[in-house]
Amino acid sequence: MDGFGTFLSYDLLLLIALRGRPVAPTSSACHECFARLSQFVSSGSALPLTPIFAAQTQRLDLTRTTLARQSGISTPTLRKIMRGGGTIGSLSRCLPHLDLGWSWVPHPTLEAGAGLATLRRRQGMTQAEVAERLKISRPVIIRIEKRMQGELASLRGYASLLGFRSPIAPLRGKRRLIPAPNSADRDRVMTPPALAQEICAHFAPHLQGTLLDPARGDGAFYESFPGHLRREWCEIEAGRDFLDWREPVDWIITNPPWSLLPEFLEHSMTVADNIVFLAPLTNLTTKARLRMIDRAGFGIAELVKIDTPRDWPQSGFQLVAGWLRRGHLGDCRMSRLESHAP
């Protein structure tokens, strides 16, 4: 499986999410994300934190594992926060690493709780009235305003009551165009079996030991693995999450979900000595991605240029089968594979 990102201005996202004004998308690529955000605006619901986190981690080239480690929290806690749960304290630990701040605070040095209290008074509400409308106790409101402590769900409700679709937003002066996070349906673009066979045949002279396809999908790569070698697979929709895989393997060959490429790459380098990813060249060779590869003790041994299959969305970026090898310090070989797109 793989994903094709669209580009959306985060200023546009925030304008929709935080102010609720109808803004037309600037290109057809934005329509899906725009429609999804507009549903939240029209319903008056709080905007989920997942899109904001995903957008910022993509811009900063951070994996969830790295973000959790830098923030001093566990990965399960981070996932809980992104779903809107957890504690305010856990969320606040993440914000500096994502260039994010509280939506109602113009500068990160200002007191967020005091800012909420000021806005509440300006709207003519008492703490007791806020608590009653949110169906929580007044001491919960006091803890939020005085110490920014408590459950994140309570803070999200409080912020929404004051007119903020999300409690967090990019810090001023740091907003820019960034790739929008891929939706799950965009990660399901299957590799033509003939192309998978050609890629596996290209690397066949080097293959040995155990092979793993961590994103099997319809099985194009898995079924193309040499039959005399041990073959393994993962597929999230079949209940086998690759990010939970711990057994060492010799080779990973796959078309990964591009929306999770940093996470897949980071985890792949902990369990395999050789990795072949079918992905756009730009996704494999950002400065941060190359630093990640270097820190893990890998090098890019070969980049096999491939014509994008005709029935895939045409992104304009060169598609490659990139071979990453543990301990490789030599040159990167450039080669080409003829497309088998129908």
Tab-separated table of C-alpha atoms in Angstrom:
chain	number	residue	atom	x	y	z
A	1	MET	CA	0.000	0.000	0.000
A	2	ASP	CA	1.036	3.594	-0.394
A	3	GLY	CA	-0.277	7.107	-0.118
A	4	PHE	CA	-0.408	10.200	-2.255
A	5	GLY	CA	-0.248	13.467	-0.294
A	6	THR	CA	-2.124	16.604	-1.214
A	7	PHE	CA	-0.921	20.083	-0.284
A	8	LEU	CA	-2.949	22.379	1.928
A	9	SER	CA	-2.035	25.656	3.551
A	10	TYR	CA	-2.107	25.264	7.293
A	11	ASP	CA	-3.299	28.872	7.453
A	12	LEU	CA	-6.342	27.702	5.475
A	13	LEU	CA	-6.851	24.767	7.819
A	14	LEU	CA	-6.718	27.011	10.851
A	15	LEU	CA	-8.940	29.633	9.263
A	16	ILE	CA	-11.571	26.966	8.720
A	17	ALA	CA	-11.000	25.263	12.058
A	18	LEU	CA	-10.570	28.200	14.406
A	19	ARG	CA	-12.684	30.910	12.824
A	20	GLY	CA	-15.282	28.871	10.993
A	21	ARG	CA	-15.419	31.087	7.913
A	22	PRO	CA	-16.327	29.511	4.556
A	23	VAL	CA	-13.178	29.480	2.463
A	24	ALA	CA	-13.051	27.843	-0.958
A	25	PRO	CA	-10.207	25.358	-1.552
A	26	THR	CA	-7.561	26.692	-3.909
A	27	SER	CA	-7.142	23.475	-5.905
A	28	SER	CA	-8.959	20.226	-6.558
A	29	ALA	CA	-6.371	18.463	-4.390
A	30	CYS	CA	-7.667	20.353	-1.339
A	31	HIS	CA	-11.370	19.494	-1.753
A	32	GLU	CA	-11.376	16.303	0.290
A	33	CYS	CA	-9.554	17.807	3.275
A	34	PHE	CA	-11.612	21.019	3.000
A	35	ALA	CA	-14.886	19.080	3.037
A	36	ARG	CA	-13.809	17.057	6.032
A	37	LEU	CA	-12.848	20.136	8.023
A	38	SER	CA	-15.997	21.966	6.980
A	39	GLN	CA	-18.096	19.194	8.506
A	40	PHE	CA	-16.583	19.985	11.890
A	41	VAL	CA	-17.161	23.694	11.429
A	42	SER	CA	-20.818	23.291	10.460
A	43	SER	CA	-21.457	20.861	13.315
A	44	GLY	CA	-19.771	23.101	15.882
A	45	SER	CA	-17.671	20.179	17.049
A	46	ALA	CA	-14.122	20.494	18.295
A	47	LEU	CA	-11.542	19.759	15.599
A	48	PRO	CA	-9.683	16.462	16.210
A	49	LEU	CA	-6.032	16.875	17.153
A	50	THR	CA	-4.830	14.106	14.816
A	51	PRO	CA	-4.727	16.245	11.613
A	52	ILE	CA	-2.841	19.041	13.385
A	53	PHE	CA	-0.309	16.634	14.891
A	54	ALA	CA	0.090	14.763	11.601
A	55	ALA	CA	0.649	17.963	9.633
A	56	GLN	CA	3.277	19.288	12.035
A	57	THR	CA	5.135	15.977	12.359
A	58	GLN	CA	5.288	15.776	8.549
A	59	ARG	CA	6.578	19.339	8.284
A	60	LEU	CA	9.249	18.700	10.923
A	61	ASP	CA	9.900	15.141	9.664
A	62	LEU	CA	9.252	13.644	13.098
A	63	THR	CA	8.003	10.134	13.734
A	64	ARG	CA	5.555	9.530	16.539
A	65	THR	CA	8.181	7.487	18.352
A	66	THR	CA	10.684	10.357	18.199
A	67	LEU	CA	8.075	12.922	19.254
A	68	ALA	CA	7.033	10.789	22.222
A	69	ARG	CA	10.659	10.345	23.279
A	70	GLN	CA	11.435	14.060	22.988
A	71	SER	CA	8.284	14.913	24.946
A	72	GLY	CA	9.016	12.440	27.722
A	73	ILE	CA	5.807	10.447	27.223
A	74	SER	CA	5.032	6.968	25.905
A	75	THR	CA	3.877	6.300	22.353
A	76	PRO	CA	0.488	4.959	23.585
A	77	THR	CA	0.047	8.208	25.546
A	78	LEU	CA	0.811	10.199	22.396
A	79	ARG	CA	-1.776	8.237	20.427
A	80	LYS	CA	-4.317	8.907	23.175
A	81	ILE	CA	-3.599	12.643	23.014
A	82	MET	CA	-4.003	12.685	19.238
A	83	ARG	CA	-7.436	11.089	19.681
A	84	GLY	CA	-8.388	13.874	22.093
A	85	GLY	CA	-7.813	11.995	25.360
A	86	GLY	CA	-5.105	12.003	28.015
A	87	THR	CA	-4.103	14.915	30.194
A	88	ILE	CA	-3.414	18.582	29.573
A	89	GLY	CA	0.081	18.148	30.969
A	90	SER	CA	0.943	15.421	28.464
A	91	LEU	CA	-0.260	17.588	25.579
A	92	SER	CA	1.689	20.606	26.832
A	93	ARG	CA	4.911	18.555	26.784
A	94	CYS	CA	4.452	17.910	23.055
A	95	LEU	CA	3.743	21.473	21.950
A	96	PRO	CA	7.321	22.908	21.947
A	97	HIS	CA	8.565	20.037	19.783
A	98	LEU	CA	5.828	20.678	17.199
A	99	ASP	CA	6.036	24.491	16.983
A	100	LEU	CA	2.537	24.565	18.492
A	101	GLY	CA	0.960	26.674	21.214
A	102	TRP	CA	-2.429	27.283	22.814
A	103	SER	CA	-4.896	28.790	20.343
A	104	TRP	CA	-5.939	31.703	22.580
A	105	VAL	CA	-2.398	32.667	23.650
A	106	PRO	CA	-0.531	35.037	21.279
A	107	HIS	CA	2.878	34.213	22.775
A	108	PRO	CA	4.082	30.963	24.409
A	109	THR	CA	5.454	32.796	27.463
A	110	LEU	CA	1.985	33.987	28.505
A	111	GLU	CA	-0.115	32.014	31.001
A	112	ALA	CA	-2.604	29.848	29.105
A	113	GLY	CA	-4.941	29.275	32.052
A	114	ALA	CA	-5.102	32.965	32.870
A	115	GLY	CA	-5.867	33.655	29.222
A	116	LEU	CA	-8.870	31.335	29.357
A	117	ALA	CA	-10.120	33.064	32.491
A	118	THR	CA	-9.812	36.479	30.818
A	119	LEU	CA	-11.756	35.325	27.765
A	120	ARG	CA	-14.413	33.748	29.979
A	121	ARG	CA	-14.948	37.010	31.860
A	122	ARG	CA	-15.115	38.978	28.618
A	123	GLN	CA	-17.953	36.722	27.515
A	124	GLY	CA	-19.753	37.332	30.793
A	125	MET	CA	-19.533	33.802	32.153
A	126	THR	CA	-18.672	32.638	35.647
A	127	GLN	CA	-16.719	29.490	36.451
A	128	ALA	CA	-19.923	27.908	37.746
A	129	GLU	CA	-21.730	28.650	34.466
A	130	VAL	CA	-18.913	27.131	32.400
A	131	ALA	CA	-18.897	24.039	34.609
A	132	GLU	CA	-22.655	23.637	34.291
A	133	ARG	CA	-22.616	23.956	30.510
A	134	LEU	CA	-19.778	21.435	30.197
A	135	LYS	CA	-21.346	19.060	32.752
A	136	ILE	CA	-18.211	19.058	34.898
A	137	SER	CA	-17.420	20.387	38.377
A	138	ARG	CA	-16.268	23.929	39.160
A	139	PRO	CA	-12.983	22.672	40.729
A	140	VAL	CA	-12.091	21.234	37.289
A	141	ILE	CA	-12.432	24.715	35.778
A	142	ILE	CA	-10.362	26.201	38.604
A	143	ARG	CA	-7.536	23.696	38.022
A	144	ILE	CA	-7.490	24.499	34.317
A	145	GLU	CA	-7.417	28.266	34.843
A	146	LYS	CA	-4.884	28.279	37.676
A	147	ARG	CA	-2.499	25.443	36.728
A	148	MET	CA	-3.539	24.077	33.288
A	149	GLN	CA	-4.077	20.672	34.838
A	150	GLY	CA	-6.748	18.061	34.291
A	151	GLU	CA	-8.193	15.976	31.498
A	152	LEU	CA	-7.648	17.104	27.927
A	153	ALA	CA	-11.310	16.420	27.152
A	154	SER	CA	-12.310	19.090	29.695
A	155	LEU	CA	-9.925	21.647	28.161
A	156	ARG	CA	-11.180	20.901	24.648
A	157	GLY	CA	-14.751	21.448	25.820
A	158	TYR	CA	-13.799	24.703	27.556
A	159	ALA	CA	-11.925	26.001	24.494
A	160	SER	CA	-14.832	25.040	22.227
A	161	LEU	CA	-17.262	26.874	24.494
A	162	LEU	CA	-15.142	30.015	24.079
A	163	GLY	CA	-15.204	29.657	20.278
A	164	PHE	CA	-12.006	27.721	19.535
A	165	ARG	CA	-12.389	24.646	17.337
A	166	SER	CA	-9.033	23.367	18.574
A	167	PRO	CA	-7.090	24.170	21.750
A	168	ILE	CA	-3.784	24.213	19.829
A	169	ALA	CA	-2.412	26.048	16.780
A	170	PRO	CA	0.994	26.742	15.147
A	171	LEU	CA	2.998	29.482	16.829
A	172	ARG	CA	2.809	32.853	15.142
A	173	GLY	CA	5.414	33.371	12.450
A	174	LYS	CA	5.769	29.625	11.853
A	175	ARG	CA	2.786	28.921	9.619
A	176	ARG	CA	3.574	27.758	6.123
A	177	LEU	CA	2.506	25.464	3.311
A	178	ILE	CA	2.857	21.856	4.410
A	179	PRO	CA	1.767	18.455	3.096
A	180	ALA	CA	-1.659	17.524	4.396
A	181	PRO	CA	-1.847	14.143	6.135
A	182	ASN	CA	-2.944	11.297	3.869
A	183	SER	CA	-6.298	9.686	4.470
A	184	ALA	CA	-6.543	5.906	4.769
A	185	ASP	CA	-8.147	5.495	1.343
A	186	ARG	CA	-5.181	7.283	-0.277
A	187	ASP	CA	-2.856	4.734	1.316
A	188	ARG	CA	-4.584	1.918	-0.571
A	189	VAL	CA	-3.003	2.190	-4.017
A	190	MET	CA	-1.921	-1.316	-4.862
A	191	THR	CA	1.262	-2.286	-6.684
A	192	PRO	CA	0.685	-4.018	-10.038
A	193	PRO	CA	1.816	-7.658	-9.643
A	194	ALA	CA	4.043	-7.423	-12.732
A	195	LEU	CA	5.878	-4.444	-11.261
A	196	ALA	CA	6.366	-6.203	-7.913
A	197	GLN	CA	7.730	-9.253	-9.753
A	198	GLU	CA	10.230	-7.114	-11.691
A	199	ILE	CA	11.428	-5.370	-8.516
A	200	CYS	CA	11.894	-8.673	-6.691
A	201	ALA	CA	13.653	-10.140	-9.731
A	202	HIS	CA	15.992	-7.123	-9.823
A	203	PHE	CA	17.115	-7.747	-6.238
A	204	ALA	CA	16.931	-11.571	-6.426
A	205	PRO	CA	20.732	-12.089	-6.653
A	206	HIS	CA	21.088	-10.472	-3.229
A	207	LEU	CA	18.107	-12.039	-1.445
A	208	GLN	CA	18.685	-14.540	1.343
A	209	GLY	CA	17.335	-15.542	4.727
A	210	THR	CA	13.931	-14.236	5.815
A	211	LEU	CA	11.894	-11.769	3.742
A	212	LEU	CA	9.118	-9.597	5.184
A	213	ASP	CA	6.454	-7.545	3.439
A	214	PRO	CA	5.185	-5.225	6.208
A	215	ALA	CA	2.292	-3.820	4.135
A	216	ARG	CA	1.053	-6.816	2.171
A	217	GLY	CA	-2.138	-5.308	0.760
A	218	ASP	CA	-3.249	-7.641	-2.058
A	219	GLY	CA	0.025	-9.568	-1.833
A	220	ALA	CA	1.833	-8.357	-4.960
A	221	PHE	CA	5.267	-8.273	-3.291
A	222	TYR	CA	4.693	-11.174	-0.914
A	223	GLU	CA	3.661	-13.492	-3.728
A	224	SER	CA	6.739	-12.400	-5.729
A	225	PHE	CA	9.220	-13.399	-3.031
A	226	PRO	CA	11.390	-16.429	-3.975
A	227	GLY	CA	9.639	-19.597	-2.823
A	228	HIS	CA	12.763	-21.192	-1.372
A	229	LEU	CA	13.197	-18.403	1.197
A	230	ARG	CA	11.216	-17.903	4.383
A	231	ARG	CA	8.451	-15.362	3.809
A	232	GLU	CA	6.570	-13.269	6.396
A	233	TRP	CA	3.989	-10.501	6.111
A	234	CYS	CA	2.099	-7.846	8.045
A	235	GLU	CA	-1.086	-6.023	7.104
A	236	ILE	CA	-2.900	-3.681	9.480
A	237	GLU	CA	-6.300	-4.526	7.987
A	238	ALA	CA	-5.672	-8.211	8.665
A	239	GLY	CA	-4.794	-7.541	12.289
A	240	ARG	CA	-1.003	-7.662	11.885
A	241	ASP	CA	0.437	-4.231	12.626
A	242	PHE	CA	4.004	-3.941	11.357
A	243	LEU	CA	4.838	-1.401	14.057
A	244	ASP	CA	4.303	-4.225	16.584
A	245	TRP	CA	6.690	-6.605	14.726
A	246	ARG	CA	9.857	-7.434	16.710
A	247	GLU	CA	11.454	-10.487	15.018
A	248	PRO	CA	14.700	-9.777	13.077
A	249	VAL	CA	14.563	-10.400	9.324
A	250	ASP	CA	17.121	-10.186	6.538
A	251	TRP	CA	15.074	-8.242	3.999
A	252	ILE	CA	12.043	-5.966	3.961
A	253	ILE	CA	10.546	-5.309	0.525
A	254	THR	CA	7.302	-3.385	0.287
A	255	ASN	CA	5.228	-0.531	-1.041
A	256	PRO	CA	4.674	1.192	2.330
A	257	PRO	CA	1.788	3.485	3.236
A	258	TRP	CA	3.406	6.796	2.324
A	259	SER	CA	1.518	8.646	5.057
A	260	LEU	CA	3.439	6.494	7.564
A	261	LEU	CA	6.727	6.276	5.697
A	262	PRO	CA	8.866	7.841	8.489
A	263	GLU	CA	7.412	5.426	11.058
A	264	PHE	CA	7.777	2.443	8.717
A	265	LEU	CA	11.353	3.380	7.837
A	266	GLU	CA	12.416	3.957	11.423
A	267	HIS	CA	10.946	0.645	12.567
A	268	SER	CA	12.278	-1.242	9.532
A	269	MET	CA	15.826	-0.219	10.412
A	270	THR	CA	15.418	-1.844	13.852
A	271	VAL	CA	14.426	-5.274	12.501
A	272	ALA	CA	16.044	-5.663	9.052
A	273	ASP	CA	19.509	-5.392	7.488
A	274	ASN	CA	18.187	-4.643	3.991
A	275	ILE	CA	15.162	-2.521	3.116
A	276	VAL	CA	13.569	-1.870	-0.280
A	277	PHE	CA	10.803	0.722	-0.331
A	278	LEU	CA	8.773	1.625	-3.413
A	279	ALA	CA	8.238	5.365	-2.889
A	280	PRO	CA	8.841	8.785	-4.439
A	281	LEU	CA	12.519	9.745	-4.449
A	282	THR	CA	11.679	12.961	-2.586
A	283	ASN	CA	10.119	10.996	0.288
A	284	LEU	CA	13.293	8.997	0.820
A	285	THR	CA	15.874	11.763	0.479
A	286	THR	CA	14.800	14.743	2.586
A	287	LYS	CA	17.604	16.078	4.797
A	288	ALA	CA	15.909	14.816	7.943
A	289	ARG	CA	15.216	11.398	6.350
A	290	LEU	CA	18.861	11.053	5.319
A	291	ARG	CA	19.945	11.967	8.846
A	292	MET	CA	17.624	9.292	10.209
A	293	ILE	CA	19.142	6.721	7.843
A	294	ASP	CA	22.690	7.744	8.749
A	295	ARG	CA	22.031	7.664	12.509
A	296	ALA	CA	20.650	4.139	12.212
A	297	GLY	CA	23.865	2.979	10.520
A	298	PHE	CA	22.342	2.492	7.077
A	299	GLY	CA	23.281	3.774	3.644
A	300	ILE	CA	21.439	3.966	0.341
A	301	ALA	CA	22.951	1.232	-1.815
A	302	GLU	CA	20.760	1.662	-4.902
A	303	LEU	CA	17.927	3.763	-6.296
A	304	VAL	CA	16.016	2.010	-9.078
A	305	LYS	CA	14.047	4.528	-11.146
A	306	ILE	CA	10.554	3.358	-12.084
A	307	ASP	CA	7.833	4.878	-14.245
A	308	THR	CA	4.740	5.592	-12.162
A	309	PRO	CA	1.968	3.111	-13.082
A	310	ARG	CA	-0.570	4.808	-15.305
A	311	ASP	CA	-3.544	4.045	-13.073
A	312	TRP	CA	-1.837	5.697	-10.090
A	313	PRO	CA	-2.215	9.427	-9.397
A	314	GLN	CA	0.588	11.242	-11.220
A	315	SER	CA	2.470	13.327	-8.649
A	316	GLY	CA	5.281	14.573	-10.905
A	317	PHE	CA	7.939	13.087	-8.592
A	318	GLN	CA	10.266	10.260	-9.632
A	319	LEU	CA	9.192	6.866	-8.293
A	320	VAL	CA	12.021	4.612	-7.088
A	321	ALA	CA	12.679	1.302	-5.427
A	322	GLY	CA	15.215	2.425	-2.851
A	323	TRP	CA	17.560	-0.161	-1.339
A	324	LEU	CA	18.826	0.758	2.125
A	325	ARG	CA	21.532	-1.476	3.530
A	326	ARG	CA	22.907	-1.655	7.056
A	327	GLY	CA	26.569	-0.606	7.188
A	328	HIS	CA	26.676	0.563	3.561
A	329	LEU	CA	29.318	3.284	3.168
A	330	GLY	CA	29.930	3.170	-0.588
A	331	ASP	CA	28.368	4.978	-3.511
A	332	CYS	CA	24.684	4.878	-4.346
A	333	ARG	CA	24.046	3.062	-7.624
A	334	MET	CA	21.419	4.569	-9.964
A	335	SER	CA	19.574	2.175	-12.250
A	336	ARG	CA	16.275	1.978	-14.096
A	337	LEU	CA	13.401	-0.487	-14.299
A	338	GLU	CA	10.963	-0.321	-17.207
A	339	SER	CA	7.383	0.223	-16.100
A	340	HIS	CA	4.828	-2.551	-16.319
A	341	ALA	CA	1.901	-0.237	-15.846
A	342	PRO	CA	-1.115	-1.306	-17.878
